[in-house]
Coordinates of C-alpha atoms in Angstrom, one line a residue:
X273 CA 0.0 0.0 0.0
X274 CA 2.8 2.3 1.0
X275 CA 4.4 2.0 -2.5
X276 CA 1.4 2.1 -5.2
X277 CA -1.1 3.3 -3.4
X278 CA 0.8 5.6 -1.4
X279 CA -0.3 4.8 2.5
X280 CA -4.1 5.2 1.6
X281 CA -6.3 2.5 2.3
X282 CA -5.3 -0.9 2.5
X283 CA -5.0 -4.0 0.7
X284 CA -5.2 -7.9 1.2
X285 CA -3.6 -10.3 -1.1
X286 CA -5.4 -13.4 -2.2
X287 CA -4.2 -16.5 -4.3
X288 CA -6.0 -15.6 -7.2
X289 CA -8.2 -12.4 -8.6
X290 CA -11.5 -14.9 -9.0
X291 CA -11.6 -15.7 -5.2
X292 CA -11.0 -12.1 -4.5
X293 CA -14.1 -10.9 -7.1
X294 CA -16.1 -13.7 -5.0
X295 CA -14.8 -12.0 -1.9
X296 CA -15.4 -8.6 -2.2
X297 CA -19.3 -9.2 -3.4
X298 CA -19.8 -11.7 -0.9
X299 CA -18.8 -8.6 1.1
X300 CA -20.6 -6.3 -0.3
X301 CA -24.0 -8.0 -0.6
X302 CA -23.7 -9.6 2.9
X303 CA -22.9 -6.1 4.5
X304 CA -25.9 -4.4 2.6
X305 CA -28.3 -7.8 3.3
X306 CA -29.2 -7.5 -0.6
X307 CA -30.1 -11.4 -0.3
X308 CA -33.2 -10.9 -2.0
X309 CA -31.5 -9.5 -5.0
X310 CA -30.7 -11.1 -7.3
X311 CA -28.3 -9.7 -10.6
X312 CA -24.8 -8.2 -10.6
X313 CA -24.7 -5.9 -13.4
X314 CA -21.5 -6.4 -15.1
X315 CA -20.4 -5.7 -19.6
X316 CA -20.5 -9.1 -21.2
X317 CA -17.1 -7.7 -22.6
X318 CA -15.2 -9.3 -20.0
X319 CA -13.2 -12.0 -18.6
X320 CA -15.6 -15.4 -17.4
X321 CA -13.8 -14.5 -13.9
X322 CA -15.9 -11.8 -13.5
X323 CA -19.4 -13.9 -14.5
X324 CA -18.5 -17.1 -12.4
X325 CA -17.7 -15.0 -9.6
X326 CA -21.0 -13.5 -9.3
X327 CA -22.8 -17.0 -9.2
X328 CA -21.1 -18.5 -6.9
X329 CA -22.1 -15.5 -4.9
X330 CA -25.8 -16.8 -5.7
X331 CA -26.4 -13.8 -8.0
X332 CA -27.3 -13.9 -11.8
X333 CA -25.2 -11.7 -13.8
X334 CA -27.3 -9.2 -16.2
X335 CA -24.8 -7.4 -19.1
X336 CA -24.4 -4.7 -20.6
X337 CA -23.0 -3.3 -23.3
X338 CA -19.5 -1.4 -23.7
X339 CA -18.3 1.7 -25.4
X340 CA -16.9 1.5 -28.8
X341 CA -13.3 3.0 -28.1
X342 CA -12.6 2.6 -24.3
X343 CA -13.9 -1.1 -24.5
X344 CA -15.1 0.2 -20.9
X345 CA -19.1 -0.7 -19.5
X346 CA -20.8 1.5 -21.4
X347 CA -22.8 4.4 -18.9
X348 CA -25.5 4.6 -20.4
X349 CA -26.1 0.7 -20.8
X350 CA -25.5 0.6 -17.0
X351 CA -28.4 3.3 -17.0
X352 CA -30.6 1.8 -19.0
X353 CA -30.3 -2.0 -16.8
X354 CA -30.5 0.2 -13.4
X355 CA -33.6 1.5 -14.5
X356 CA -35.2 -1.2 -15.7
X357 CA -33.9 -3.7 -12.9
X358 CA -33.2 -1.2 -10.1
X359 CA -34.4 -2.9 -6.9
X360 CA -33.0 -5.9 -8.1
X361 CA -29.5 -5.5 -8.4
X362 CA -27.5 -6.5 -5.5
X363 CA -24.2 -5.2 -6.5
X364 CA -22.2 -3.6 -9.9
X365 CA -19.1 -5.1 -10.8
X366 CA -17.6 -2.9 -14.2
X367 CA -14.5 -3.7 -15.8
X368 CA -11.4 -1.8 -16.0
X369 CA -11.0 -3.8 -19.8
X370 CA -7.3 -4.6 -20.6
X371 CA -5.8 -2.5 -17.7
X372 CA -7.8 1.0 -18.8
X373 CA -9.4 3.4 -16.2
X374 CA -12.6 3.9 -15.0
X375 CA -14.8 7.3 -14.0
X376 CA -15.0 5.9 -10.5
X377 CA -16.8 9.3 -10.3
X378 CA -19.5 8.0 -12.1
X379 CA -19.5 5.0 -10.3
X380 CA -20.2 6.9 -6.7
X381 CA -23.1 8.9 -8.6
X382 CA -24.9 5.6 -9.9
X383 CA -23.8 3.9 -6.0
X384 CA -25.4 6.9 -4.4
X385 CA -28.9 7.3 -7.0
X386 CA -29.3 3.3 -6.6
X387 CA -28.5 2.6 -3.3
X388 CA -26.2 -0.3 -4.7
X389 CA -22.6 -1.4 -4.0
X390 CA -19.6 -1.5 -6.3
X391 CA -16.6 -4.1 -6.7
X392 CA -14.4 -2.7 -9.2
X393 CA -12.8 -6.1 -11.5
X394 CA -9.5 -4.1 -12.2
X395 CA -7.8 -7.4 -12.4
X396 CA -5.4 -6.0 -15.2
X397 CA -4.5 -2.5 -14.0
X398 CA -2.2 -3.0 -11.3
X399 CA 0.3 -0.7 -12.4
X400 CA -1.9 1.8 -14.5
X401 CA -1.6 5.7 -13.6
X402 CA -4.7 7.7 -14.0
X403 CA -4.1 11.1 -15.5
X404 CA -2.7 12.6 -12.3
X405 CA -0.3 10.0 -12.5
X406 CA -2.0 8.5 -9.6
X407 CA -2.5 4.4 -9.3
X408 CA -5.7 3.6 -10.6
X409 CA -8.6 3.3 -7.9
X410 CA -6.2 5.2 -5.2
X411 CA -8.4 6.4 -2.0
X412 CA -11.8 4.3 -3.8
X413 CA -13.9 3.9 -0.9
X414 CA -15.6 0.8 -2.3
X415 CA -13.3 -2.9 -3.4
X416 CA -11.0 -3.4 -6.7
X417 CA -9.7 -6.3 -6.7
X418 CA -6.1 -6.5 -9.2
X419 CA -4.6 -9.6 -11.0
X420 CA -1.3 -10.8 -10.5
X421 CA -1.6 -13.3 -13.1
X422 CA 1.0 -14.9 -15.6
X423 CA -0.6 -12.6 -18.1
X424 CA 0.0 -9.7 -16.3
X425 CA 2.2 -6.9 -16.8
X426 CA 2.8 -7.4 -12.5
X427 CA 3.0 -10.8 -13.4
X428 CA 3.8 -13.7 -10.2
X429 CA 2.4 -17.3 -11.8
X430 CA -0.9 -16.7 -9.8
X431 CA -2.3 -13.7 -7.3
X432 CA -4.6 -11.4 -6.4
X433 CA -4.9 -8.3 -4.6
X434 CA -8.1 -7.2 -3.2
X435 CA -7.5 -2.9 -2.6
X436 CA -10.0 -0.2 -0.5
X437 CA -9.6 3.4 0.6
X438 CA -12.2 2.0 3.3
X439 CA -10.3 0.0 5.8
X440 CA -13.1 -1.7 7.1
X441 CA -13.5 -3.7 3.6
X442 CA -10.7 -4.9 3.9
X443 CA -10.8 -6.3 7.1
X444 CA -13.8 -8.2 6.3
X445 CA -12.4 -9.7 3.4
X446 CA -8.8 -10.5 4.8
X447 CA -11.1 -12.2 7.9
X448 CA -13.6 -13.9 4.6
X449 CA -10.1 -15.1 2.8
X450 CA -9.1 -17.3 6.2
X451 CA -12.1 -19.3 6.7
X452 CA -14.0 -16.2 8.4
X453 CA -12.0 -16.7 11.5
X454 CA -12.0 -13.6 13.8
X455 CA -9.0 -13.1 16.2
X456 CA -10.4 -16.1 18.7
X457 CA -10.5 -18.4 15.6
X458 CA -14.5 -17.9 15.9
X459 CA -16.1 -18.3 12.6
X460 CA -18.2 -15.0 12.4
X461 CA -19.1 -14.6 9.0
X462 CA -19.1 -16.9 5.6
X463 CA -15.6 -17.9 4.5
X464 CA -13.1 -19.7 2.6
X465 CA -9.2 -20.2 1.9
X466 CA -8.3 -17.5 -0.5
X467 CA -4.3 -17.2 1.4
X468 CA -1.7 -16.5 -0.7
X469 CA 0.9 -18.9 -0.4
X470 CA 4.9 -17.3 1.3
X471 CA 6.4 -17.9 -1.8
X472 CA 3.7 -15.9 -3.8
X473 CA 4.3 -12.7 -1.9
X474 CA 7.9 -13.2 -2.1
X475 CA 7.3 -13.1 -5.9
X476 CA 5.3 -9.9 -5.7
X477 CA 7.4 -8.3 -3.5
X478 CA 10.5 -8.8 -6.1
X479 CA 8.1 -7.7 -9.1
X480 CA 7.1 -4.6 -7.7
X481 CA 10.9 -3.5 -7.3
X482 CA 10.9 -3.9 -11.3
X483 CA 7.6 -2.7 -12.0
X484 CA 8.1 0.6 -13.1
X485 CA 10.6 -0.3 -16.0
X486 CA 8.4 -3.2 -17.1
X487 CA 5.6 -0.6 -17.4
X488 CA 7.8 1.7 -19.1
X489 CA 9.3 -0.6 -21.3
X490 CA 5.9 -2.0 -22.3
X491 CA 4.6 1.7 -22.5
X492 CA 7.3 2.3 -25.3
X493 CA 6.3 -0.7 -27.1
X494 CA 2.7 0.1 -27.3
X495 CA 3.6 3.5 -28.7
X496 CA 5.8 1.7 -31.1
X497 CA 2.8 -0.6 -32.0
X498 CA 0.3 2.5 -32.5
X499 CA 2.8 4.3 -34.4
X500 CA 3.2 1.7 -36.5
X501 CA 0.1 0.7 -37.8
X502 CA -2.5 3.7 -37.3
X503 CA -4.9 1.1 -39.6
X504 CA -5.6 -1.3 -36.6
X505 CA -8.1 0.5 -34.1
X506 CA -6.4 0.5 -30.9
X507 CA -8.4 0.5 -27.7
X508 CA -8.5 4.6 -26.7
X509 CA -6.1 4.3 -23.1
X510 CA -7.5 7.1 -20.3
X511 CA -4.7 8.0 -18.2
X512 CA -0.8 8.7 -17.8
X513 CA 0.4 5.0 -17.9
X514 CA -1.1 1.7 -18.5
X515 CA 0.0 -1.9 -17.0
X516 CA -0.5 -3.5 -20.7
X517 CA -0.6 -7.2 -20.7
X518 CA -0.7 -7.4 -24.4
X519 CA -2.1 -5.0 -27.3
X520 CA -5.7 -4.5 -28.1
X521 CA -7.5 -3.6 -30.9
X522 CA -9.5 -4.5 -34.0
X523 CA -9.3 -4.5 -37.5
X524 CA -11.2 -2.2 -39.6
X525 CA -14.9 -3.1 -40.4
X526 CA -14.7 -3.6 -43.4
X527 CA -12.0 -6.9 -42.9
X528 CA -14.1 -8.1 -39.6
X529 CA -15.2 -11.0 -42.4
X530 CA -11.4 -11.9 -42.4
X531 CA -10.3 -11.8 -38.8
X532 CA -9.9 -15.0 -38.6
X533 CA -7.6 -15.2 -42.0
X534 CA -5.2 -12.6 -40.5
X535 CA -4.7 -14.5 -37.0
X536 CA -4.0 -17.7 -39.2
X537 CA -1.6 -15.5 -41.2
X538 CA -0.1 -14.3 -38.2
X539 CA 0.4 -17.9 -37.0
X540 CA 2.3 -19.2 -40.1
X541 CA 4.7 -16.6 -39.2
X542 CA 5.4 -17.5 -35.6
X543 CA 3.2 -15.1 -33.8
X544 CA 0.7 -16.4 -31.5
X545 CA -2.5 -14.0 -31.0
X546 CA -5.4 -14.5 -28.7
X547 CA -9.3 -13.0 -29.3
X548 CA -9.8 -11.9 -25.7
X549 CA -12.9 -11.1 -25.1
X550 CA -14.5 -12.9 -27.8
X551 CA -17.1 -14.7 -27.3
X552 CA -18.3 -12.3 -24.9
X553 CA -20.0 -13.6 -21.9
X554 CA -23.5 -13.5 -23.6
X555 CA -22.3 -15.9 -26.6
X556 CA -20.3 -18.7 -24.2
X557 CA -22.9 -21.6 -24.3
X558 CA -22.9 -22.1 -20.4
X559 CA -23.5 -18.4 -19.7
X560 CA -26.0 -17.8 -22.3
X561 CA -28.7 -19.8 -20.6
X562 CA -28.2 -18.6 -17.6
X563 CA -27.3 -14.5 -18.0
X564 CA -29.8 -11.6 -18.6
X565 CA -28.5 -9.5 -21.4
X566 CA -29.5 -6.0 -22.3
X567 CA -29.1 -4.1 -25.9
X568 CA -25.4 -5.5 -26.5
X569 CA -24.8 -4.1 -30.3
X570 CA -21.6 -2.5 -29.6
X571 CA -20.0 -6.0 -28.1
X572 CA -21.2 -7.9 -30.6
X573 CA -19.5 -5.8 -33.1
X574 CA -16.0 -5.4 -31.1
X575 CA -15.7 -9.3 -30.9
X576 CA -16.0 -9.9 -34.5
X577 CA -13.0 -7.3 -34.8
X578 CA -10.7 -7.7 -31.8
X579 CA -7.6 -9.3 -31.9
X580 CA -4.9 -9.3 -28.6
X581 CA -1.4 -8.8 -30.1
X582 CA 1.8 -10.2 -28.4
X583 CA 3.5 -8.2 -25.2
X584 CA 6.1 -9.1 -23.3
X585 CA 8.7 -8.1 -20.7
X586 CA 11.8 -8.9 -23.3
X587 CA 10.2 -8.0 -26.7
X588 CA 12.5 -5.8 -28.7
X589 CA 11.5 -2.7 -31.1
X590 CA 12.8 -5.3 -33.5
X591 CA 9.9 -8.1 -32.3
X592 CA 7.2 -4.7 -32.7
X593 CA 8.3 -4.6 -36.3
X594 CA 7.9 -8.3 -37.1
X595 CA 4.6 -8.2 -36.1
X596 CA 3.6 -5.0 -37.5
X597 CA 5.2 -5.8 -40.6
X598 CA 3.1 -9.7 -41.0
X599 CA -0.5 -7.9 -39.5
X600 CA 0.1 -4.9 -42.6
X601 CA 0.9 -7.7 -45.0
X602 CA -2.3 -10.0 -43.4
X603 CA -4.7 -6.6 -44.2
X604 CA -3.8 -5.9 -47.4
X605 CA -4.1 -10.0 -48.9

């Protein structure tokens, strides 16, 4: 906490990010006895993390859509859902997609006019600055919970952080992560064993010492990327630095009909790509029957265009170029 997030609020690690989701709305809906309710309004542009942690909560998510550029939830999607489903919706859980930022302002206006709680899912922005080169989510008063993933820029096999400007959040989960034990070893509320292992916080204690030259060498790269290739629609960043995990974006509309040719093409020349978030939470066969959807046009459209492009700690300029130079060669065939 002293370090990102500057001696405000505290944090509590966790082995991974999806027990610290389930945590943190466990938290929030037991604390605000929402057991009635029933949805946890979340984009369907997101990872199934997110989804799986809401049911086994006990709540159904309901999606909305996301914004075009930001490929962050959508406002007035979230809106829309509130209004429709208000009394029912025991908690919102947006995205902070790839490692972007959020409005949390936004998010305390919609917390205050709908009397519902908030669990950010920032599981890829450990590391991000906001434009006041602040850590993204600094002071929040409600949960994020961050990734330490092997696909993350603050990368340590497997990990979790579970961050609140409100102390008392914290506590609750810490207590929730270790069976729900209270300082007697009393079980006082519902628990589980989300502990990060010894030799998992020695791992993130030694990435953190390197994190800010990872993030600025993966900052360069991404310029590099963007630079290079102004054709491929980049997902619009909000903020002074971003913890990239790899590089996001979709081809133009008018090749969406060939996505799939230019990820083969990129494959014949060595370079693995991945489509994430597509299929969207709405289109996986196990959530479809199960999830409430609202108006999700822009989704839909995004995942028949996005395509995740390679990132890594010891990529070269010379490795941007490669790739750059096979994805120009894949549009134009």
């Amino acid at each position: 906490v002293d370090g990102l997030f500057e001696g405000h609020g505290q944090c509590v690690t966790v082995c991974n990010a999806t027990l610290g989701l389930m945590l943190a709305v466990k938290q929030c809906v037991s604390t605000k006895k929402s057991h009635s309710k029933r949805y946890a309004l979340m984009p369907s542009f997101t990872f199934a993390a997110t989804a799986h942690a809401a049911l086994w909560v006990g709540l159904t998510p309901l999606l909305c859509d996301i914004e075009p550029d930001t490929l962050c939830p959508s406002p007035t999607s979230e809106i829309e859902l509130l209004e429709r489903y208000g009394d029912d919706i025991a908690v919102v859980i947006p995205c902070a997609t790839f490692g972007n930022t959020l409005d949390l302002a936004h998010y305390d206006r919609l917390a205050h006019q709908y009397a519902v709680p908030m669990v950010i899912d920032a599981a890829a922005a450990l590391g991000t600055q906001t434009v006041e080169a602040k850590q993204f989510g600094i002071g929040y008063r409600s949960a994020l919970v961050f990734s330490m993933h092997a696909t993350k820029a603050f990368a340590t096999a497997e990990a979790g952080v579970v961050y609140s400007g409100d102390t008392t959040i914290v506590h609750e989960v810490r207590q929730m992560a270790n069976f729900g034990f209270d300082e007697t070893r009393s079980v006082t509320m519902p628990g589980l064993n989300a502990k990060l292992s010894e030799v998992g916080a020695l791992l993130a204690e030694l990435k953190l010492k390197d994190l800010d030259a990872v993030l600025s060498h993966r900052n360069m790269l991404m310029a590099q990327y963007k630079e290079s290739i102004p054709e491929f629609e980049f997902q619009t960043m909000i903020g002074q630095r971003h913890s990239y995990s790899f590089v996001s974006g979709c081809v133009p509309k008018k090749l969406a009909h060939r996505r799939d040719h230019i990820r083969a093409h990129l494959l014949a020349k060595g370079i693995e790509t991945r489509t994430y978030f597509s299929p969207h939470i709405s289109e996986s066969p196990y959530f479809e029957n199960i999830c409430v959807s609202g108006e999700l046009t822009v989704t839909a459209d995004v995942c028949r265009r996005v395509i995740s492009l390679p990132l890594f700690d010891l990529m070269t300029s010379a490795d941007v170029m490669y790739v750059v130079t096979a994805l120009r060669d894949a549009m134009r065939d």
